[in-house]
Short mmCIF file of C-alpha atoms and ligand atoms in Angstrom, two decimals:
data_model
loop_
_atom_site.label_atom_id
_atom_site.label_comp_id
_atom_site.label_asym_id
_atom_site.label_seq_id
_atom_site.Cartn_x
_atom_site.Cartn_y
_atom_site.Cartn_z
CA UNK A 296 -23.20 -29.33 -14.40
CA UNK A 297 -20.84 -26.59 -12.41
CA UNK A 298 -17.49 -27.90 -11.45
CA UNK A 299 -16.60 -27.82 -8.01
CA UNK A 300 -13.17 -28.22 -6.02
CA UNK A 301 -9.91 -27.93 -8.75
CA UNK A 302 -12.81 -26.60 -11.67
CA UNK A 303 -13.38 -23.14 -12.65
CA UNK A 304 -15.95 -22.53 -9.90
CA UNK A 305 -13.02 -22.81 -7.49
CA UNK A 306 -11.31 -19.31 -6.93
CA UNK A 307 -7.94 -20.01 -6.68
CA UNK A 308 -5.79 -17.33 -5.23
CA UNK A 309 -2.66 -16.22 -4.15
CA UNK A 310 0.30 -14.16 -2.55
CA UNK A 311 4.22 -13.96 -4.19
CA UNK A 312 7.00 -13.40 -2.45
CA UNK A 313 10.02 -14.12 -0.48
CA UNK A 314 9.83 -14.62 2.38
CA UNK A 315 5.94 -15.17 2.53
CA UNK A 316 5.47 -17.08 5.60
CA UNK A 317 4.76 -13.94 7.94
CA UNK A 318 1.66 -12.24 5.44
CA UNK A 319 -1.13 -11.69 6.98
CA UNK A 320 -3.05 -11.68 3.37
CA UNK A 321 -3.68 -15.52 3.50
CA UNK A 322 -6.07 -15.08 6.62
CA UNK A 323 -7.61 -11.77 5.26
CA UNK A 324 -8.78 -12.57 2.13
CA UNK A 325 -9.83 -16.23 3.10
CA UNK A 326 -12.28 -14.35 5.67
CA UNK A 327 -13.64 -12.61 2.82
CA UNK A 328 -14.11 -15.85 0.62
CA UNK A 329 -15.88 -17.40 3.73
CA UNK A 330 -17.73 -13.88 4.37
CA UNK A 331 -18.82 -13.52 0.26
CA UNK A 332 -19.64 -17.34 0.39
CA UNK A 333 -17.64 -18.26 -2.60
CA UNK A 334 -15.48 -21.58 -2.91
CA UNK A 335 -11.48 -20.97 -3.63
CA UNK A 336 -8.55 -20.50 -1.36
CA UNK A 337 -5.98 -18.23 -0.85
CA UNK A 338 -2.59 -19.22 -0.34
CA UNK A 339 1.02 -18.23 0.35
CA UNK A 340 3.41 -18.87 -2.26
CA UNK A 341 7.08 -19.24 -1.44
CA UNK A 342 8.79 -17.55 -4.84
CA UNK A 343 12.62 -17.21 -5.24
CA UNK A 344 13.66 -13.94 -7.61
CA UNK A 345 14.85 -16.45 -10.04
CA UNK A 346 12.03 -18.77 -10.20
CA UNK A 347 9.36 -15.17 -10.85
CA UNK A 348 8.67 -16.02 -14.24
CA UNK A 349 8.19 -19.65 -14.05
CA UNK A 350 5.46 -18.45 -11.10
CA UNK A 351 3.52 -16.18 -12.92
CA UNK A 352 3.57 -18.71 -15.89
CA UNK A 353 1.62 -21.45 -13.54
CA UNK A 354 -0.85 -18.43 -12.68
CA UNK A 355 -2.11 -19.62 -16.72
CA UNK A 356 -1.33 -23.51 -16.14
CA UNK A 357 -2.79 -24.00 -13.44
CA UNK A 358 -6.08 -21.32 -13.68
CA UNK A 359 -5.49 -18.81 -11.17
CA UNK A 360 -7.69 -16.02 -11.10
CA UNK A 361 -5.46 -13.81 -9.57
CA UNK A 362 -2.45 -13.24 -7.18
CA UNK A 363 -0.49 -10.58 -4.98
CA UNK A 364 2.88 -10.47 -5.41
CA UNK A 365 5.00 -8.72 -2.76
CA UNK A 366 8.67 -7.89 -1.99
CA UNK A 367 11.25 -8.67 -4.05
CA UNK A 368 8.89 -8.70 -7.12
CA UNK A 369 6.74 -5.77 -7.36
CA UNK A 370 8.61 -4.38 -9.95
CA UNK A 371 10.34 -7.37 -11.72
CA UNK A 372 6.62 -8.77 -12.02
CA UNK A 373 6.13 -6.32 -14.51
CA UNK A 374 7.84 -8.00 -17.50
CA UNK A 375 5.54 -11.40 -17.12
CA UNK A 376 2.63 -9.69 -17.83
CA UNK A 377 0.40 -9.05 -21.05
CA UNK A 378 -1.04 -5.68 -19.99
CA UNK A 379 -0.27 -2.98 -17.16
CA UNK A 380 -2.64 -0.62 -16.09
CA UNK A 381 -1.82 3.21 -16.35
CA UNK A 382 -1.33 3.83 -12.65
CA UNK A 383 0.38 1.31 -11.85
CA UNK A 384 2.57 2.33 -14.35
CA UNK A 385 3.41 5.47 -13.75
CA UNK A 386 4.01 4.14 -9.88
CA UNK A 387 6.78 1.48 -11.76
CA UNK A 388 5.32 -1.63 -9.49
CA UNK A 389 2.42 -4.27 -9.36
CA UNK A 390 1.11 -5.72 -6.10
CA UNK A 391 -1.97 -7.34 -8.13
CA UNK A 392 -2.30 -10.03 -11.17
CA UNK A 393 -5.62 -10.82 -12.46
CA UNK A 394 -5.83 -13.61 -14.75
CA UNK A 395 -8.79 -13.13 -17.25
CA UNK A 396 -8.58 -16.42 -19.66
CA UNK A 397 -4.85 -16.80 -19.96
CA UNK A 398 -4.59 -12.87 -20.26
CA UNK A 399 -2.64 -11.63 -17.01
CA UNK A 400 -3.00 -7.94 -16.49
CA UNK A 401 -1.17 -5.93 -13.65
CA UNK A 402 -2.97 -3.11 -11.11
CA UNK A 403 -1.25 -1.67 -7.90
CA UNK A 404 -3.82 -1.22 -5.34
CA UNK A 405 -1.35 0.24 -2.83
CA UNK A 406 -1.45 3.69 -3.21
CA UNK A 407 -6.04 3.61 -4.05
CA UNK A 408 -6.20 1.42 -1.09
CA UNK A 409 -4.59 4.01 1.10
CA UNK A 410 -6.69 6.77 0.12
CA UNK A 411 -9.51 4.92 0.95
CA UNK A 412 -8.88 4.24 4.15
CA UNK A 413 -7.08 7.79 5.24
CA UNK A 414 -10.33 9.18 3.94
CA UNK A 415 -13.08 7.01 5.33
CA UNK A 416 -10.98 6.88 8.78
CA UNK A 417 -9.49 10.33 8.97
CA UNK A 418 -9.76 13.01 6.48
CA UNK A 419 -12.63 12.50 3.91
CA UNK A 420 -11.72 15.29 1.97
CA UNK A 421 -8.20 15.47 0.73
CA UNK A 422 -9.57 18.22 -1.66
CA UNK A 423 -7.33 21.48 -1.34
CA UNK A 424 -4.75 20.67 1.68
CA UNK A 425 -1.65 20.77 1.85
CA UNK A 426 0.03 17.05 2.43
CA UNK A 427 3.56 16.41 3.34
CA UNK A 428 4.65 13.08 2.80
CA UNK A 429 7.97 11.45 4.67
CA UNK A 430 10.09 9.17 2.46
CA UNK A 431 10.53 8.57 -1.10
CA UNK A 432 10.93 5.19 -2.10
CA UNK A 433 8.29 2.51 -3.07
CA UNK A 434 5.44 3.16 -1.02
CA UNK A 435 5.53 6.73 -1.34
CA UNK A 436 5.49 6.29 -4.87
CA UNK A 437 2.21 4.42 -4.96
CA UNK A 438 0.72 6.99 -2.24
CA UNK A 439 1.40 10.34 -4.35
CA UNK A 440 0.45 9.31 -7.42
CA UNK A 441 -3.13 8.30 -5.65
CA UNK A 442 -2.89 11.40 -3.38
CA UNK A 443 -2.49 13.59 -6.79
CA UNK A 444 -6.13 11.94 -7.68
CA UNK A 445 -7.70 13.62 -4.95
CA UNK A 446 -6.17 17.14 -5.73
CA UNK A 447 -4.63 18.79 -2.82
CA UNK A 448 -3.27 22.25 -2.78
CA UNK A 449 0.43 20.92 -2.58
CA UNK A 450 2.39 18.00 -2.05
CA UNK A 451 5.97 17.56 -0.10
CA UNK A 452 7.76 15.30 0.06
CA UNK A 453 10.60 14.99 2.66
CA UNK A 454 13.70 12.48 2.26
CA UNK A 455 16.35 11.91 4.40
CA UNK A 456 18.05 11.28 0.64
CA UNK A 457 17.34 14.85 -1.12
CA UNK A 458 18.12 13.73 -4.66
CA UNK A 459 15.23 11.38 -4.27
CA UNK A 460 12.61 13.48 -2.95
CA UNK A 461 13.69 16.03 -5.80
CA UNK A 462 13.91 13.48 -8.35
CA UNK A 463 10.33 12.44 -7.78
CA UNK A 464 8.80 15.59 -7.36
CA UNK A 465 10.26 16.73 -10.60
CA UNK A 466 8.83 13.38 -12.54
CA UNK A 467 5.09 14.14 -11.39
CA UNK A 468 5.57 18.10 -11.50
CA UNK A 469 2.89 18.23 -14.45
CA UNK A 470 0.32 16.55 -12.61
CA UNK A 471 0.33 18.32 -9.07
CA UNK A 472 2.50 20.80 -7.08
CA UNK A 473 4.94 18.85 -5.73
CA UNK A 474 8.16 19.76 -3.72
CA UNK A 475 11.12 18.16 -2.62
CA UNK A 476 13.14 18.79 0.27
CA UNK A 477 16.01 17.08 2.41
CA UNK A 478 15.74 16.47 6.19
CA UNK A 479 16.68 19.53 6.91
CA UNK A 480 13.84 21.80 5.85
CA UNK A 481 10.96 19.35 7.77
CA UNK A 482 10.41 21.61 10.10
CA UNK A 483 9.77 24.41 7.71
CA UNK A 484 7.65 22.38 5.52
CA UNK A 485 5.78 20.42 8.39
CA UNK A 486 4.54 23.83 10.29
CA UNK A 487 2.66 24.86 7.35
CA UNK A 488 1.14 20.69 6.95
CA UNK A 489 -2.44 19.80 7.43
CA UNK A 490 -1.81 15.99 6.58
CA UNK A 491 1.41 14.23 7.31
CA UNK A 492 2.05 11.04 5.98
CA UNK A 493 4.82 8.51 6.83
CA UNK A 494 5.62 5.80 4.63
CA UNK A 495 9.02 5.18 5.55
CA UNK A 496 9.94 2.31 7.83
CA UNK A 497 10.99 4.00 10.90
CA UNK A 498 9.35 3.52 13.72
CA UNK A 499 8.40 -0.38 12.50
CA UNK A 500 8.62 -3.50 15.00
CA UNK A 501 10.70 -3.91 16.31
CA UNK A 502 12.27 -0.22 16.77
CA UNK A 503 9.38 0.75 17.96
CA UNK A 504 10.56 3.84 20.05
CA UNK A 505 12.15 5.76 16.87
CA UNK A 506 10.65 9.12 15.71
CA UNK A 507 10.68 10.00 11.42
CA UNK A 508 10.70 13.98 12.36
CA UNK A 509 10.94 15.41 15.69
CA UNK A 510 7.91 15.20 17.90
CA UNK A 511 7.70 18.67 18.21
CA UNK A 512 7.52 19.97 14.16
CA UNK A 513 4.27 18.25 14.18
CA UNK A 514 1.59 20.58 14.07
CA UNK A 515 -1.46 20.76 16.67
CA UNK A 516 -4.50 19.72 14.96
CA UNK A 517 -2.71 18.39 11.69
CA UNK A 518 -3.81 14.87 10.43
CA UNK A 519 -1.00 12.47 11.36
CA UNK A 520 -1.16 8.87 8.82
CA UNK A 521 1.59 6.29 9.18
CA UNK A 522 1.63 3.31 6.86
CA UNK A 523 3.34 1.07 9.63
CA UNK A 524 0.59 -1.24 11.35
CA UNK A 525 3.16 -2.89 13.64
CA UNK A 526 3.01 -1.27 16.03
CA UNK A 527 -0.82 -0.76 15.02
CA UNK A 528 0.25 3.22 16.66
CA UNK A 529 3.74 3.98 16.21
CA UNK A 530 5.47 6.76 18.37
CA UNK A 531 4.79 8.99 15.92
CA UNK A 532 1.39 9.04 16.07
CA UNK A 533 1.38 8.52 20.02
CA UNK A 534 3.38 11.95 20.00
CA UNK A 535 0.88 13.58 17.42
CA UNK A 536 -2.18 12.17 19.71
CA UNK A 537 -0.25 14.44 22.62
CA UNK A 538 -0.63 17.31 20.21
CA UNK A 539 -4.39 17.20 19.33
CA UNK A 540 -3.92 15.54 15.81
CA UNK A 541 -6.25 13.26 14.20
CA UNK A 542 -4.05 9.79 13.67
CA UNK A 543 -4.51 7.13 11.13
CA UNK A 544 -2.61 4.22 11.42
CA UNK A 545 -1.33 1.37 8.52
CA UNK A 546 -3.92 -0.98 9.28
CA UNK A 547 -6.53 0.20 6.94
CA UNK A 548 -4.06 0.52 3.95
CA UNK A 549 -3.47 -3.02 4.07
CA UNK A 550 -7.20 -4.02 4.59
CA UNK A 551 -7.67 -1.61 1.49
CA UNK A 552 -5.07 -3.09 -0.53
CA UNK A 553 -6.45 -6.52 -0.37
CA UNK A 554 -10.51 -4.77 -0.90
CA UNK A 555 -9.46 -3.66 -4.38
CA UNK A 556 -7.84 -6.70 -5.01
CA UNK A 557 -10.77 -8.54 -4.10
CA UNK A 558 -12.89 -6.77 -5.71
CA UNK A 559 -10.77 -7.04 -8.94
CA UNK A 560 -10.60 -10.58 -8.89
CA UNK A 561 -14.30 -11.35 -8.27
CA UNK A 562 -16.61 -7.95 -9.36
CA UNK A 563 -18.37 -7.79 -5.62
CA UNK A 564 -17.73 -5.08 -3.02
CA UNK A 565 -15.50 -6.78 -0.19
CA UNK A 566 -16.34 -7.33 3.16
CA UNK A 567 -14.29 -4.89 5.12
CA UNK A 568 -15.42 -5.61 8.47
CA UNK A 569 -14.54 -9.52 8.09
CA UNK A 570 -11.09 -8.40 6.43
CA UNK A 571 -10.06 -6.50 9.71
CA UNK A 572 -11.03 -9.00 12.27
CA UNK A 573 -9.19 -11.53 10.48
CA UNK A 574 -5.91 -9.63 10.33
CA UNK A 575 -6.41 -8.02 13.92
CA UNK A 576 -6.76 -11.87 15.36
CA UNK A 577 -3.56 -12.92 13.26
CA UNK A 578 -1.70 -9.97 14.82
CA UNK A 579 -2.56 -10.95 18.20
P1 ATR B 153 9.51 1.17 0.47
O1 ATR B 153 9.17 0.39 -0.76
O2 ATR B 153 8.98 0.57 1.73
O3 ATR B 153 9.15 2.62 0.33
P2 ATR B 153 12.25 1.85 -0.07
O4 ATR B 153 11.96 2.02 -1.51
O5 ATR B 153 13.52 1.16 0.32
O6 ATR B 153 11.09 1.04 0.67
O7 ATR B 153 12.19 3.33 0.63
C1 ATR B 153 12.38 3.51 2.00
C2 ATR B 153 12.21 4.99 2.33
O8 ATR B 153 12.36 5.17 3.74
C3 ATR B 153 13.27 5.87 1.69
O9 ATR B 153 12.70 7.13 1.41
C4 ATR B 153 14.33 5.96 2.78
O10 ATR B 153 15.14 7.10 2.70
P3 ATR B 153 16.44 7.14 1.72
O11 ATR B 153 15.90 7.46 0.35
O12 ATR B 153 17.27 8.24 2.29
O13 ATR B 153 17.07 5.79 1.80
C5 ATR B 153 13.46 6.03 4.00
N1 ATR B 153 14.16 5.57 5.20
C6 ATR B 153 14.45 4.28 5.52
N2 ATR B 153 15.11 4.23 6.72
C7 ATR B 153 15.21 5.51 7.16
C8 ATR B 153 15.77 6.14 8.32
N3 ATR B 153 16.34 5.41 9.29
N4 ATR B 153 15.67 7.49 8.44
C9 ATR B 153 15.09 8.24 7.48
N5 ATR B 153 14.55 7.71 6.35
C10 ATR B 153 14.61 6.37 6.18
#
């Protein structure tokens, strides 16, 4: 006879982090359990830095199939875990645990789960072009190394901090052609852009009105991505939209995120559609 409830036919899931209380991942990915008919929950778990390892330990104890783990402990998470898959790293951070008997293995699904979405809502080949990319810290990280995947003719990246856009264009040099450049040469490098990616935070809730580059280095007709989804369209891409660009907004990075989670955890294609209605009615 199948066990039901707290046996092994229950999917029990989870989220990491600190704070926790504001993730909209608890209402996405229960719409997909409802949507895929399974039986399990998803839940938020409230984990201080210092309590980490105990966490991931009761992943084991208490038969979790898999978690998320967010900020502060994407990279931290790292040293709990029995196996780490090769992009994730390279990238130096997990956002996804899956727990196959007692073996916990880590994936980051940040960086595939934005490609996925930039393609399928904005630019389906990424093939050939050359991508500029604004910021270098955690989430740019994750976005290059998948954006290298899909073999563009060049990547930039542009940091208000040189030494870090430098510093990471020189790690991944091997794999792509990648540049580095301080604020100063944008406009340079973002006249000659056909995809323009911001994964730094400005422009997020609630400073809504603040620009990454000036309004006018955008190219017309460039694509214009931002991984912010609050605002769900930022300034910058209300500007680009004034300059015939295609836009992409944040949204479908997150959705993404949690799909190849999802799809990790259980083996069957997630339902998208039910994902994104769940998040869009928690933003409202
Ligand atoms: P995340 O994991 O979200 O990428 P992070 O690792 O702290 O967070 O990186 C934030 C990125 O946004 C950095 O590239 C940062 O630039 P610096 O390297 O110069 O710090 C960039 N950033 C944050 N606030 C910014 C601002 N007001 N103007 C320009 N860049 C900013």
């Amino acid at each position: 006879m199948k066990e039901t409830q707290a046996g092994t036919d229950y999917l029990k899931l989870g989220v990491m982090g600190d704070p926790i209380g504001h993730s909209k991942s608890p209402a996405m990915h229960n719409a997909a359990l409802a949507a895929l008919n399974l039986q399990g929950a998803y839940i938020p778990l409230h984990i201080r830095p210092e309590r980490l390892g105990d966490a991931i330990e009761s992943v084991k104890t208490l038969g979790f199939r898999g978690v998320n783990v967010t900020i502060p402990h994407k990279v931290e998470v790292m040293r709990y875990l029995d196996a780490i898959d090769e992009g994730a790293a390279r990238i130096g951070a997990v956002n996804t645990i899956v727990n196959d008997n007692g073996r916990l293995t880590g994936y980051n699904t940040d960086g595939i789960g934005y490609v996925r979405s930039l393609k399928e809502e904005a630019c389906p080949d990424l093939k050939g072009k050359r991508i500029a990319v604004l910021g270098a810290g955690g989430a740019a990280r994750g976005i290059i190394y998948a954006l290298i995947g899909e073999q563009p003719e060049s990547i930039s990246i542009i940091n208000r901090t040189e030494d870090k856009a430098k510093a990471l264009a020189q790690e991944w040099g091997t794999m792509a052609e990648l540049h580095g450049c301080g604020e100063e040469h944008a406009k340079e490098v973002l006249s000659r852009a056909e995809v323009i990616i911001n994964t730094t935070s400005v422009g997020m809730h609630p400073r809504i009105s603040e620009m990454p580059v000036h309004p006018e280095w955008i190219p017309e007709g460039a694509v214009v991505s931002d991984l912010i989804y609050n605002p769900l369209k930022t300034e910058l891409l209300l500007q680009s939209e004034q300059r015939n660009c295609t836009v992409h907004g944040g949204l479908g990075m997150f959705i993404n995120q949690g799909a190849y989670a999802l799809e990790y955890w259980t083996g069957l294609r997630a339902p998208v559609e039910a994902m994104k209605e769940a998040v869009l009615a928690s933003l409202l």
